[in-house]
Amino acid sequence: MFAARRRAGQIAHRLQRTTRSYASDAHSHHKPAEVNESFGKGSIATVGLFFGGVLFYQFTPKKDEESSLTNFISKYTSRAEDWEEINALHTKAMEQAGFDRNLFENASNKHRFVDVAYPEAFQSHAPRNIQAGHLMHLDSVVEHYRQQHLKDEDRKAKKLAAQKE
């Protein structure tokens, strides 16, 4: 019995129902609303797209021309030839600087100052709690290494002179 009732309910829901009409709708005395019918946004966009395509086609470059947009972009991009030129100039400048430094460093070996890495290396320690007069005077040590350097330079110069003869 319940199954038959349930089945009848399902069939009733499936049947089409007529829409109700109310009497109050049929007797209204209102003016119909004014509707402003215009072209929609889609149709305006389609027409604009068509004319934009025609305009774009008119200004595209011909077969062997470059476009102004391509010229503008290439004006601000770097090319490999530019970098080669810059690198060549930089290399030439660095070689000249090395040559000049070598020229000035080795111009005269007699008056050249031999720099011990840092003379304080002989007495390296923390500079705290040092009593007055405790640090050694290192001018004699620096002079000793300078004299050694001059002897080495004289020996090298004599050796080169002997090889040239």
PDB file of C-alpha atoms in Angstrom:
ATOM      1  CA  MET A   1       0.000   0.000   0.000  1.00  0.00           C
ATOM      2  CA  PHE A   2       2.784   2.395   0.884  1.00  0.00           C
ATOM      3  CA  ALA A   3       4.654   1.453  -2.274  1.00  0.00           C
ATOM      4  CA  ALA A   4       1.620   2.234  -4.429  1.00  0.00           C
ATOM      5  CA  ARG A   5       1.148   5.570  -2.711  1.00  0.00           C
ATOM      6  CA  ARG A   6       4.835   6.446  -3.168  1.00  0.00           C
ATOM      7  CA  ARG A   7       4.683   5.494  -6.845  1.00  0.00           C
ATOM      8  CA  ALA A   8       1.628   7.641  -7.408  1.00  0.00           C
ATOM      9  CA  GLY A   9       3.418  10.595  -5.805  1.00  0.00           C
ATOM     10  CA  GLN A  10       6.387  10.227  -8.124  1.00  0.00           C
ATOM     11  CA  ILE A  11       4.162  10.081 -11.187  1.00  0.00           C
ATOM     12  CA  ALA A  12       2.252  13.165 -10.065  1.00  0.00           C
ATOM     13  CA  HIS A  13       5.485  15.132  -9.756  1.00  0.00           C
ATOM     14  CA  ARG A  14       6.538  14.159 -13.245  1.00  0.00           C
ATOM     15  CA  LEU A  15       3.360  15.399 -14.911  1.00  0.00           C
ATOM     16  CA  GLN A  16       3.461  18.913 -16.279  1.00  0.00           C
ATOM     17  CA  ARG A  17       1.631  21.433 -14.229  1.00  0.00           C
ATOM     18  CA  THR A  18      -0.091  24.395 -15.727  1.00  0.00           C
ATOM     19  CA  THR A  19       1.023  27.768 -14.495  1.00  0.00           C
ATOM     20  CA  ARG A  20      -1.447  29.640 -12.422  1.00  0.00           C
ATOM     21  CA  SER A  21      -2.694  32.999 -13.587  1.00  0.00           C
ATOM     22  CA  TYR A  22      -3.814  35.489 -11.072  1.00  0.00           C
ATOM     23  CA  ALA A  23      -6.694  37.826 -11.729  1.00  0.00           C
ATOM     24  CA  SER A  24      -4.809  40.838 -10.438  1.00  0.00           C
ATOM     25  CA  ASP A  25      -2.281  40.591 -13.293  1.00  0.00           C
ATOM     26  CA  ALA A  26      -4.857  40.666 -16.031  1.00  0.00           C
ATOM     27  CA  HIS A  27      -6.572  43.884 -14.887  1.00  0.00           C
ATOM     28  CA  SER A  28      -3.573  46.185 -14.340  1.00  0.00           C
ATOM     29  CA  HIS A  29      -3.774  49.720 -15.690  1.00  0.00           C
ATOM     30  CA  HIS A  30      -0.026  50.444 -15.791  1.00  0.00           C
ATOM     31  CA  LYS A  31       1.816  51.841 -18.795  1.00  0.00           C
ATOM     32  CA  PRO A  32       4.292  49.485 -20.386  1.00  0.00           C
ATOM     33  CA  ALA A  33       7.876  50.276 -19.378  1.00  0.00           C
ATOM     34  CA  GLU A  34       9.977  52.102 -21.933  1.00  0.00           C
ATOM     35  CA  VAL A  35      12.895  49.987 -23.006  1.00  0.00           C
ATOM     36  CA  ASN A  36      16.015  51.552 -24.473  1.00  0.00           C
ATOM     37  CA  GLU A  37      17.117  48.984 -26.993  1.00  0.00           C
ATOM     38  CA  SER A  38      20.650  49.588 -28.192  1.00  0.00           C
ATOM     39  CA  PHE A  39      23.473  47.592 -29.588  1.00  0.00           C
ATOM     40  CA  GLY A  40      24.982  45.435 -26.904  1.00  0.00           C
ATOM     41  CA  LYS A  41      28.573  45.529 -25.717  1.00  0.00           C
ATOM     42  CA  GLY A  42      29.378  42.424 -27.714  1.00  0.00           C
ATOM     43  CA  SER A  43      28.271  43.863 -31.040  1.00  0.00           C
ATOM     44  CA  ILE A  44      30.172  47.119 -30.414  1.00  0.00           C
ATOM     45  CA  ALA A  45      33.276  45.124 -29.477  1.00  0.00           C
ATOM     46  CA  THR A  46      32.963  43.030 -32.653  1.00  0.00           C
ATOM     47  CA  VAL A  47      32.698  46.088 -34.888  1.00  0.00           C
ATOM     48  CA  GLY A  48      35.616  47.736 -33.048  1.00  0.00           C
ATOM     49  CA  LEU A  49      37.706  44.598 -33.412  1.00  0.00           C
ATOM     50  CA  PHE A  50      36.991  44.479 -37.138  1.00  0.00           C
ATOM     51  CA  PHE A  51      38.008  48.096 -37.734  1.00  0.00           C
ATOM     52  CA  GLY A  52      41.013  47.696 -35.422  1.00  0.00           C
ATOM     53  CA  GLY A  53      42.184  44.711 -37.482  1.00  0.00           C
ATOM     54  CA  VAL A  54      41.805  46.696 -40.705  1.00  0.00           C
ATOM     55  CA  LEU A  55      43.774  49.596 -39.187  1.00  0.00           C
ATOM     56  CA  PHE A  56      46.471  47.225 -37.889  1.00  0.00           C
ATOM     57  CA  TYR A  57      46.780  45.609 -41.325  1.00  0.00           C
ATOM     58  CA  GLN A  58      47.205  49.041 -42.946  1.00  0.00           C
ATOM     59  CA  PHE A  59      50.239  49.898 -40.764  1.00  0.00           C
ATOM     60  CA  THR A  60      52.037  46.550 -40.821  1.00  0.00           C
ATOM     61  CA  PRO A  61      55.421  46.779 -42.573  1.00  0.00           C
ATOM     62  CA  LYS A  62      55.707  45.577 -46.130  1.00  0.00           C
ATOM     63  CA  LYS A  63      57.881  42.645 -47.203  1.00  0.00           C
ATOM     64  CA  ASP A  64      61.405  44.153 -46.869  1.00  0.00           C
ATOM     65  CA  GLU A  65      60.652  46.873 -44.293  1.00  0.00           C
ATOM     66  CA  GLU A  66      61.292  46.972 -40.547  1.00  0.00           C
ATOM     67  CA  SER A  67      58.510  48.203 -38.346  1.00  0.00           C
ATOM     68  CA  SER A  68      58.905  51.249 -36.150  1.00  0.00           C
ATOM     69  CA  LEU A  69      58.191  49.067 -33.101  1.00  0.00           C
ATOM     70  CA  THR A  70      61.092  46.757 -34.017  1.00  0.00           C
ATOM     71  CA  ASN A  71      63.384  49.758 -34.504  1.00  0.00           C
ATOM     72  CA  PHE A  72      62.359  51.167 -31.113  1.00  0.00           C
ATOM     73  CA  ILE A  73      63.023  47.874 -29.332  1.00  0.00           C
ATOM     74  CA  SER A  74      66.380  47.290 -31.047  1.00  0.00           C
ATOM     75  CA  LYS A  75      67.466  50.807 -30.088  1.00  0.00           C
ATOM     76  CA  TYR A  76      67.374  49.881 -26.389  1.00  0.00           C
ATOM     77  CA  THR A  77      68.644  46.282 -26.542  1.00  0.00           C
ATOM     78  CA  SER A  78      72.309  45.368 -26.361  1.00  0.00           C
ATOM     79  CA  ARG A  79      73.992  43.580 -29.211  1.00  0.00           C
ATOM     80  CA  ALA A  80      76.882  41.122 -29.104  1.00  0.00           C
ATOM     81  CA  GLU A  81      79.039  43.442 -31.246  1.00  0.00           C
ATOM     82  CA  ASP A  82      78.673  46.231 -28.679  1.00  0.00           C
ATOM     83  CA  TRP A  83      79.762  43.919 -25.875  1.00  0.00           C
ATOM     84  CA  GLU A  84      82.743  42.699 -27.904  1.00  0.00           C
ATOM     85  CA  GLU A  85      83.867  46.287 -28.463  1.00  0.00           C
ATOM     86  CA  ILE A  86      83.423  47.189 -24.785  1.00  0.00           C
ATOM     87  CA  ASN A  87      85.315  44.086 -23.655  1.00  0.00           C
ATOM     88  CA  ALA A  88      88.147  44.743 -26.125  1.00  0.00           C
ATOM     89  CA  LEU A  89      88.533  48.316 -24.864  1.00  0.00           C
ATOM     90  CA  HIS A  90      88.466  47.153 -21.252  1.00  0.00           C
ATOM     91  CA  THR A  91      91.107  44.489 -21.934  1.00  0.00           C
ATOM     92  CA  LYS A  92      93.322  47.016 -23.702  1.00  0.00           C
ATOM     93  CA  ALA A  93      93.000  49.468 -20.797  1.00  0.00           C
ATOM     94  CA  MET A  94      93.847  46.766 -18.238  1.00  0.00           C
ATOM     95  CA  GLU A  95      96.915  45.686 -20.247  1.00  0.00           C
ATOM     96  CA  GLN A  96      98.097  49.290 -20.439  1.00  0.00           C
ATOM     97  CA  ALA A  97      97.564  49.745 -16.693  1.00  0.00           C
ATOM     98  CA  GLY A  98      99.583  46.592 -15.982  1.00  0.00           C
ATOM     99  CA  PHE A  99     102.371  47.770 -18.267  1.00  0.00           C
ATOM    100  CA  ASP A 100     102.456  51.198 -16.586  1.00  0.00           C
ATOM    101  CA  ARG A 101     102.489  49.690 -13.116  1.00  0.00           C
ATOM    102  CA  ASN A 102     105.307  47.327 -14.066  1.00  0.00           C
ATOM    103  CA  LEU A 103     107.234  50.258 -15.550  1.00  0.00           C
ATOM    104  CA  PHE A 104     106.935  52.377 -12.402  1.00  0.00           C
ATOM    105  CA  GLU A 105     107.499  49.503  -9.960  1.00  0.00           C
ATOM    106  CA  ASN A 106     110.661  48.254 -11.645  1.00  0.00           C
ATOM    107  CA  ALA A 107     112.135  51.514 -12.924  1.00  0.00           C
ATOM    108  CA  SER A 108     115.001  51.598 -10.425  1.00  0.00           C
ATOM    109  CA  ASN A 109     115.947  48.778  -8.127  1.00  0.00           C
ATOM    110  CA  LYS A 110     118.384  50.825  -5.998  1.00  0.00           C
ATOM    111  CA  HIS A 111     115.804  53.050  -4.315  1.00  0.00           C
ATOM    112  CA  ARG A 112     112.985  50.587  -4.174  1.00  0.00           C
ATOM    113  CA  PHE A 113     111.328  50.119  -0.799  1.00  0.00           C
ATOM    114  CA  VAL A 114     111.002  46.486   0.138  1.00  0.00           C
ATOM    115  CA  ASP A 115     107.801  46.030   2.032  1.00  0.00           C
ATOM    116  CA  VAL A 116     107.852  43.274   4.558  1.00  0.00           C
ATOM    117  CA  ALA A 117     104.251  42.134   4.612  1.00  0.00           C
ATOM    118  CA  TYR A 118     103.829  44.032   7.845  1.00  0.00           C
ATOM    119  CA  PRO A 119     106.685  44.624  10.258  1.00  0.00           C
ATOM    120  CA  GLU A 120     104.433  44.071  13.236  1.00  0.00           C
ATOM    121  CA  ALA A 121     104.370  40.396  12.296  1.00  0.00           C
ATOM    122  CA  PHE A 122     107.592  39.995  14.274  1.00  0.00           C
ATOM    123  CA  GLN A 123     105.773  40.886  17.438  1.00  0.00           C
ATOM    124  CA  SER A 124     102.160  40.081  16.712  1.00  0.00           C
ATOM    125  CA  HIS A 125      99.964  39.872  19.722  1.00  0.00           C
ATOM    126  CA  ALA A 126      96.908  41.569  21.088  1.00  0.00           C
ATOM    127  CA  PRO A 127      97.542  45.290  21.580  1.00  0.00           C
ATOM    128  CA  ARG A 128      96.152  45.332  25.129  1.00  0.00           C
ATOM    129  CA  ASN A 129      98.009  45.669  28.394  1.00  0.00           C
ATOM    130  CA  ILE A 130     101.314  46.582  26.766  1.00  0.00           C
ATOM    131  CA  GLN A 131     103.727  48.353  29.083  1.00  0.00           C
ATOM    132  CA  ALA A 132     105.503  51.470  27.893  1.00  0.00           C
ATOM    133  CA  GLY A 133     108.776  50.631  26.091  1.00  0.00           C
ATOM    134  CA  HIS A 134     107.821  46.988  25.702  1.00  0.00           C
ATOM    135  CA  LEU A 135     107.482  47.070  21.880  1.00  0.00           C
ATOM    136  CA  MET A 136     110.701  46.619  19.919  1.00  0.00           C
ATOM    137  CA  HIS A 137     111.957  49.201  17.421  1.00  0.00           C
ATOM    138  CA  LEU A 138     111.864  47.402  14.058  1.00  0.00           C
ATOM    139  CA  ASP A 139     113.706  49.824  11.764  1.00  0.00           C
ATOM    140  CA  SER A 140     116.848  47.697  11.950  1.00  0.00           C
ATOM    141  CA  VAL A 141     114.890  44.598  10.889  1.00  0.00           C
ATOM    142  CA  VAL A 142     113.324  46.405   7.935  1.00  0.00           C
ATOM    143  CA  GLU A 143     116.741  47.766   6.902  1.00  0.00           C
ATOM    144  CA  HIS A 144     118.187  44.227   7.076  1.00  0.00           C
ATOM    145  CA  TYR A 145     115.559  42.891   4.632  1.00  0.00           C
ATOM    146  CA  ARG A 146     115.993  45.904   2.354  1.00  0.00           C
ATOM    147  CA  GLN A 147     119.740  45.228   2.149  1.00  0.00           C
ATOM    148  CA  GLN A 148     119.029  41.574   1.385  1.00  0.00           C
ATOM    149  CA  HIS A 149     116.729  42.646  -1.425  1.00  0.00           C
ATOM    150  CA  LEU A 150     119.343  44.979  -2.895  1.00  0.00           C
ATOM    151  CA  LYS A 151     121.941  42.187  -2.842  1.00  0.00           C
ATOM    152  CA  ASP A 152     119.500  39.867  -4.643  1.00  0.00           C
ATOM    153  CA  GLU A 153     118.779  42.542  -7.270  1.00  0.00           C
ATOM    154  CA  ASP A 154     122.509  43.113  -7.879  1.00  0.00           C
ATOM    155  CA  ARG A 155     123.047  39.380  -8.225  1.00  0.00           C
ATOM    156  CA  LYS A 156     120.169  39.104 -10.730  1.00  0.00           C
ATOM    157  CA  ALA A 157     121.454  42.088 -12.740  1.00  0.00           C
ATOM    158  CA  LYS A 158     124.971  40.574 -12.935  1.00  0.00           C
ATOM    159  CA  LYS A 159     123.508  37.234 -14.019  1.00  0.00           C
ATOM    160  CA  LEU A 160     121.446  38.908 -16.792  1.00  0.00           C
ATOM    161  CA  ALA A 161     124.476  40.907 -17.959  1.00  0.00           C
ATOM    162  CA  ALA A 162     126.529  37.711 -18.087  1.00  0.00           C
ATOM    163  CA  GLN A 163     123.833  35.971 -20.159  1.00  0.00           C
ATOM    164  CA  LYS A 164     123.667  38.842 -22.682  1.00  0.00           C
ATOM    165  CA  GLU A 165     127.440  38.753 -23.301  1.00  0.00           C
TER     166      GLU A 165
END
